[in-house]
CSV table of C-alpha atoms in Angstrom, one decimal:
chain,number,residue,atom,x,y,z
A,17,GLY,CA,152.8,158.7,199.3
A,18,GLU,CA,151.7,160.3,195.4
A,19,LYS,CA,148.1,162.3,196.8
A,20,VAL,CA,145.9,162.2,193.6
A,21,GLU,CA,142.9,164.9,194.1
A,22,GLN,CA,139.8,164.2,191.6
A,23,HIS,CA,137.8,167.1,191.7
A,24,GLU,CA,134.4,165.8,191.2
A,25,SER,CA,132.7,163.3,193.3
A,26,THR,CA,129.7,163.2,190.9
A,27,LEU,CA,128.8,164.6,187.9
A,28,SER,CA,125.8,164.4,185.8
A,29,VAL,CA,125.0,165.7,182.3
A,30,ARG,CA,122.7,165.4,180.0
A,31,GLU,CA,123.1,162.2,176.4
A,32,GLY,CA,125.5,163.8,173.9
A,33,ASP,CA,127.4,167.2,175.5
A,34,SER,CA,130.7,166.4,177.2
A,35,ALA,CA,131.7,165.9,180.7
A,36,VAL,CA,134.8,166.7,182.4
A,37,ILE,CA,136.7,164.6,184.6
A,38,ASN,CA,139.7,167.3,186.5
A,39,CYS,CA,142.2,165.8,189.2
A,40,THR,CA,145.6,167.2,190.1
A,41,TYR,CA,148.7,166.0,191.6
A,42,THR,CA,151.8,166.9,193.8
A,43,ASP,CA,155.1,164.3,192.8
A,44,THR,CA,156.8,166.7,189.6
A,45,ALA,CA,158.6,163.2,188.8
A,46,SER,CA,154.4,161.7,188.8
A,47,SER,CA,155.2,160.9,184.6
A,48,TYR,CA,152.0,158.2,183.4
A,49,PHE,CA,148.5,158.7,184.2
A,50,PRO,CA,146.4,156.7,183.1
A,51,TRP,CA,142.4,157.0,183.5
A,52,TYR,CA,140.0,153.5,184.5
A,53,LYS,CA,135.6,153.1,183.9
A,54,GLN,CA,134.1,151.6,187.0
A,55,GLU,CA,130.9,150.0,186.6
A,56,ALA,CA,128.2,148.9,188.2
A,57,GLY,CA,128.9,146.0,190.7
A,58,LYS,CA,132.4,146.2,188.4
A,59,GLY,CA,135.8,145.7,188.2
A,60,LEU,CA,137.8,148.6,186.8
A,61,HIS,CA,138.8,149.0,183.9
A,62,PHE,CA,140.7,151.2,182.0
A,63,VAL,CA,140.2,153.1,179.0
A,64,ILE,CA,142.6,155.5,178.2
A,65,ASP,CA,146.5,156.6,179.5
A,66,ILE,CA,148.4,160.2,178.8
A,67,ARG,CA,152.2,159.5,179.6
A,68,SER,CA,154.8,162.8,180.0
A,69,ASN,CA,155.8,163.7,177.2
A,70,VAL,CA,152.0,164.7,175.4
A,71,ASP,CA,150.1,167.2,176.7
A,72,ARG,CA,146.6,165.2,174.8
A,73,LYS,CA,145.6,161.8,173.5
A,74,GLN,CA,142.8,160.9,172.3
A,75,SER,CA,140.5,157.4,171.2
A,76,GLN,CA,137.6,157.6,169.9
A,77,ARG,CA,135.5,159.8,172.3
A,78,LEU,CA,138.1,159.8,175.1
A,79,ILE,CA,140.8,162.9,175.4
A,80,VAL,CA,142.6,163.2,177.9
A,81,LEU,CA,144.8,166.3,178.5
A,82,LEU,CA,148.2,166.7,181.1
A,83,ASP,CA,149.2,170.1,182.1
A,84,LYS,CA,152.2,169.8,183.4
A,85,LYS,CA,152.9,173.1,184.7
A,86,ALA,CA,149.9,172.9,186.7
A,87,LYS,CA,150.1,169.8,187.7
A,88,ARG,CA,146.7,168.6,186.3
A,89,PHE,CA,144.6,166.2,183.4
A,90,SER,CA,141.4,166.2,182.7
A,91,LEU,CA,139.3,163.0,181.1
A,92,HIS,CA,137.2,165.2,178.3
A,93,ILE,CA,134.1,162.5,177.2
A,94,THR,CA,132.7,163.8,174.3
A,95,ALA,CA,129.1,163.3,173.1
A,96,THR,CA,128.0,161.4,175.8
A,97,GLN,CA,125.1,158.8,175.6
A,98,PRO,CA,124.2,156.2,178.3
A,99,GLU,CA,126.2,153.6,178.6
A,100,ASP,CA,129.4,156.8,179.7
A,101,SER,CA,127.9,156.6,183.0
A,102,ALA,CA,129.6,155.2,185.8
A,103,ILE,CA,132.9,155.6,188.6
A,104,TYR,CA,135.8,156.6,186.3
A,105,PHE,CA,139.1,157.3,188.4
A,106,CYS,CA,142.5,158.7,187.4
A,107,ALA,CA,145.8,157.4,188.1
A,108,LEU,CA,149.0,158.0,188.2
A,109,ASN,CA,152.6,156.4,189.5
A,110,SER,CA,153.8,156.6,192.9
A,111,GLY,CA,156.7,156.5,194.6
A,112,GLY,CA,159.8,157.0,191.1
A,113,SER,CA,158.5,154.0,190.5
A,114,ASN,CA,157.0,152.2,187.2
A,115,TYR,CA,154.2,150.0,188.8
A,116,LYS,CA,152.6,151.0,191.8
A,117,LEU,CA,150.0,152.8,191.3
A,118,THR,CA,147.7,155.4,193.2
A,119,PHE,CA,144.3,156.2,192.3
A,120,GLY,CA,141.6,159.2,193.0
A,121,LYS,CA,138.4,159.2,194.6
A,122,GLY,CA,136.5,158.3,192.1
A,123,THR,CA,134.3,160.4,190.0
A,124,LEU,CA,130.0,159.0,189.7
A,125,LEU,CA,129.4,160.3,186.0
A,126,THR,CA,125.7,159.8,185.0
A,127,VAL,CA,124.5,161.1,181.7
A,128,THR,CA,120.7,161.1,181.4
A,129,PRO,CA,118.0,160.3,177.7
B,16,GLU,CA,141.3,140.3,177.2
B,17,ALA,CA,143.4,139.1,180.2
B,18,ALA,CA,141.9,137.2,182.9
B,19,VAL,CA,141.4,138.1,186.6
B,20,THR,CA,139.1,136.0,189.0
B,21,GLN,CA,138.7,136.5,192.7
B,22,SER,CA,137.5,133.9,195.0
B,23,PRO,CA,135.5,134.4,196.6
B,24,ARG,CA,133.3,136.3,195.2
B,25,ASN,CA,131.2,137.8,199.1
B,26,LYS,CA,132.5,136.8,202.1
B,27,VAL,CA,131.2,137.4,206.2
B,28,ALA,CA,133.8,136.6,208.8
B,29,VAL,CA,133.7,137.2,212.3
B,30,THR,CA,135.6,139.3,214.2
B,31,GLY,CA,139.7,138.3,215.1
B,32,GLY,CA,138.8,134.6,212.4
B,33,LYS,CA,141.2,134.5,209.8
B,34,VAL,CA,140.4,135.6,205.7
B,35,THR,CA,142.3,134.0,202.6
B,36,LEU,CA,141.2,135.9,199.7
B,37,SER,CA,142.4,134.7,196.4
B,38,CYS,CA,143.7,135.3,192.8
B,39,ASN,CA,144.0,133.8,189.6
B,40,GLN,CA,144.7,135.0,186.5
B,41,THR,CA,145.9,133.2,183.2
B,42,ASN,CA,147.6,135.4,181.3
B,43,ASN,CA,151.1,135.1,182.4
B,44,HIS,CA,151.6,138.4,183.5
B,45,ASN,CA,153.5,139.2,186.1
B,46,ASN,CA,152.2,141.5,188.2
B,47,MET,CA,149.7,140.9,191.5
B,48,TYR,CA,148.3,143.7,193.3
B,49,TRP,CA,146.1,144.1,195.8
B,50,TYR,CA,143.6,146.9,196.8
B,51,ARG,CA,141.2,147.7,198.7
B,52,GLN,CA,138.5,150.4,197.4
B,53,ASP,CA,136.1,152.5,199.8
B,54,THR,CA,134.2,154.8,199.6
B,55,GLY,CA,135.4,158.2,200.7
B,56,HIS,CA,139.1,157.0,199.8
B,57,GLY,CA,138.5,155.6,196.4
B,58,LEU,CA,141.0,152.2,196.0
B,59,ARG,CA,144.2,152.2,198.2
B,60,LEU,CA,147.0,149.4,197.9
B,61,ILE,CA,147.8,146.8,200.0
B,62,HIS,CA,150.0,144.4,198.9
B,63,TYR,CA,151.4,143.7,195.3
B,64,SER,CA,154.0,141.5,193.7
B,65,TYR,CA,156.2,141.4,190.8
B,66,GLY,CA,156.5,137.3,190.4
B,67,ALA,CA,156.3,134.4,192.3
B,68,GLY,CA,157.3,133.8,195.3
B,69,SER,CA,157.5,137.9,195.6
B,70,THR,CA,156.1,140.2,198.0
B,71,GLU,CA,156.4,144.2,198.8
B,72,LYS,CA,154.1,146.6,200.9
B,73,GLY,CA,151.5,148.7,199.1
B,74,ASP,CA,150.2,151.8,200.8
B,75,ILE,CA,148.1,150.4,203.5
B,76,PRO,CA,149.8,147.0,204.0
B,77,ASP,CA,148.9,146.7,208.7
B,78,GLY,CA,146.7,143.9,209.4
B,79,TYR,CA,147.7,142.1,205.8
B,80,LYS,CA,150.1,139.7,205.1
B,81,ALA,CA,150.3,138.2,200.8
B,82,SER,CA,151.4,134.8,198.9
B,83,ARG,CA,153.1,134.5,195.5
B,84,PRO,CA,152.8,131.1,195.4
B,85,SER,CA,152.9,130.7,191.5
B,86,GLN,CA,152.4,133.5,188.9
B,87,GLU,CA,149.1,132.3,188.2
B,88,ASN,CA,147.9,133.7,192.5
B,89,PHE,CA,148.4,136.0,194.7
B,90,SER,CA,146.3,135.8,198.4
B,91,LEU,CA,145.9,137.8,200.2
B,92,ILE,CA,145.6,137.0,204.1
B,93,LEU,CA,144.1,138.0,207.2
B,94,GLU,CA,144.9,136.5,210.1
B,95,LEU,CA,143.0,138.1,212.7
B,96,ALA,CA,139.7,140.0,210.9
B,97,THR,CA,138.6,143.6,212.7
B,98,PRO,CA,135.4,145.1,211.3
B,99,SER,CA,138.2,147.7,209.9
B,100,GLN,CA,138.5,145.3,207.7
B,101,THR,CA,135.2,145.3,205.7
B,102,SER,CA,135.1,146.3,202.3
B,103,VAL,CA,135.2,145.5,199.0
B,104,TYR,CA,139.0,143.8,197.6
B,105,PHE,CA,140.3,143.6,194.2
B,106,CYS,CA,142.9,141.9,192.1
B,107,ALA,CA,144.5,143.3,190.0
B,108,SER,CA,147.5,141.8,187.0
B,109,GLY,CA,149.9,143.7,185.0
B,110,PRO,CA,152.5,142.1,182.4
B,111,GLY,CA,155.3,143.7,184.7
B,112,GLN,CA,156.6,146.5,182.1
B,113,GLY,CA,156.3,149.9,183.1
B,114,ASN,CA,153.6,152.1,183.4
B,115,GLU,CA,151.6,149.7,183.5
B,116,ARG,CA,148.0,149.0,182.1
B,117,LEU,CA,146.4,147.0,184.8
B,118,PHE,CA,143.4,143.8,184.7
B,119,PHE,CA,141.1,144.0,187.0
B,120,GLY,CA,139.5,141.0,188.8
B,121,HIS,CA,135.2,141.3,189.8
B,122,GLY,CA,135.7,141.9,193.9
B,123,THR,CA,135.4,140.5,197.0
B,124,LYS,CA,133.0,142.1,199.5
B,125,LEU,CA,134.1,141.1,202.7
B,126,SER,CA,132.0,141.6,205.7
B,127,VAL,CA,134.0,141.1,209.2
B,128,LEU,CA,130.8,141.8,211.8
């Protein structure tokens, strides 16, 4: 099936700095790229997504960039806060399906005060 | 916010035994999913469903069955549990409108001894 590689397994930043998590994929047919956050001991919850008809989307302190030529998308968290500490997963729709998501392996983000 | 409830939260099973993991959602979503989460693999899709009576194989269905008896309920069944099925299992639901945002349960931690 479709593969998505999440490049950073861990990331540590100081409070107030920006954090960037990068993912690459192989199938040019992928059209939907969501990001999910998992806090310790909990399930995942959606944070932001981007579709292939745009290359940038922002929601408050979160920015998602999509570079279709490079088959790369990234999550930028600006002005990080300790509560941003969590595991972040990139994902994309796979196998030509609108419903099946393939997830990256996750990035553990630690924001230190 | 969509509510997805999984039971049990923790389960210890013996090799060769039968295990049933249950999931209930209260937002009338058409689609439901079972994922497992393992260190180094991220989330992998086991089975999913488009509605009552439907089940579809995901990326790693071997050793698992699924049942969707109603819109609200989706079960994952391990007929003959093996230690390799020790994992954290997540159920998710989505409205079924394409490129959809998923809502996850808190997870079931299964240990097969």
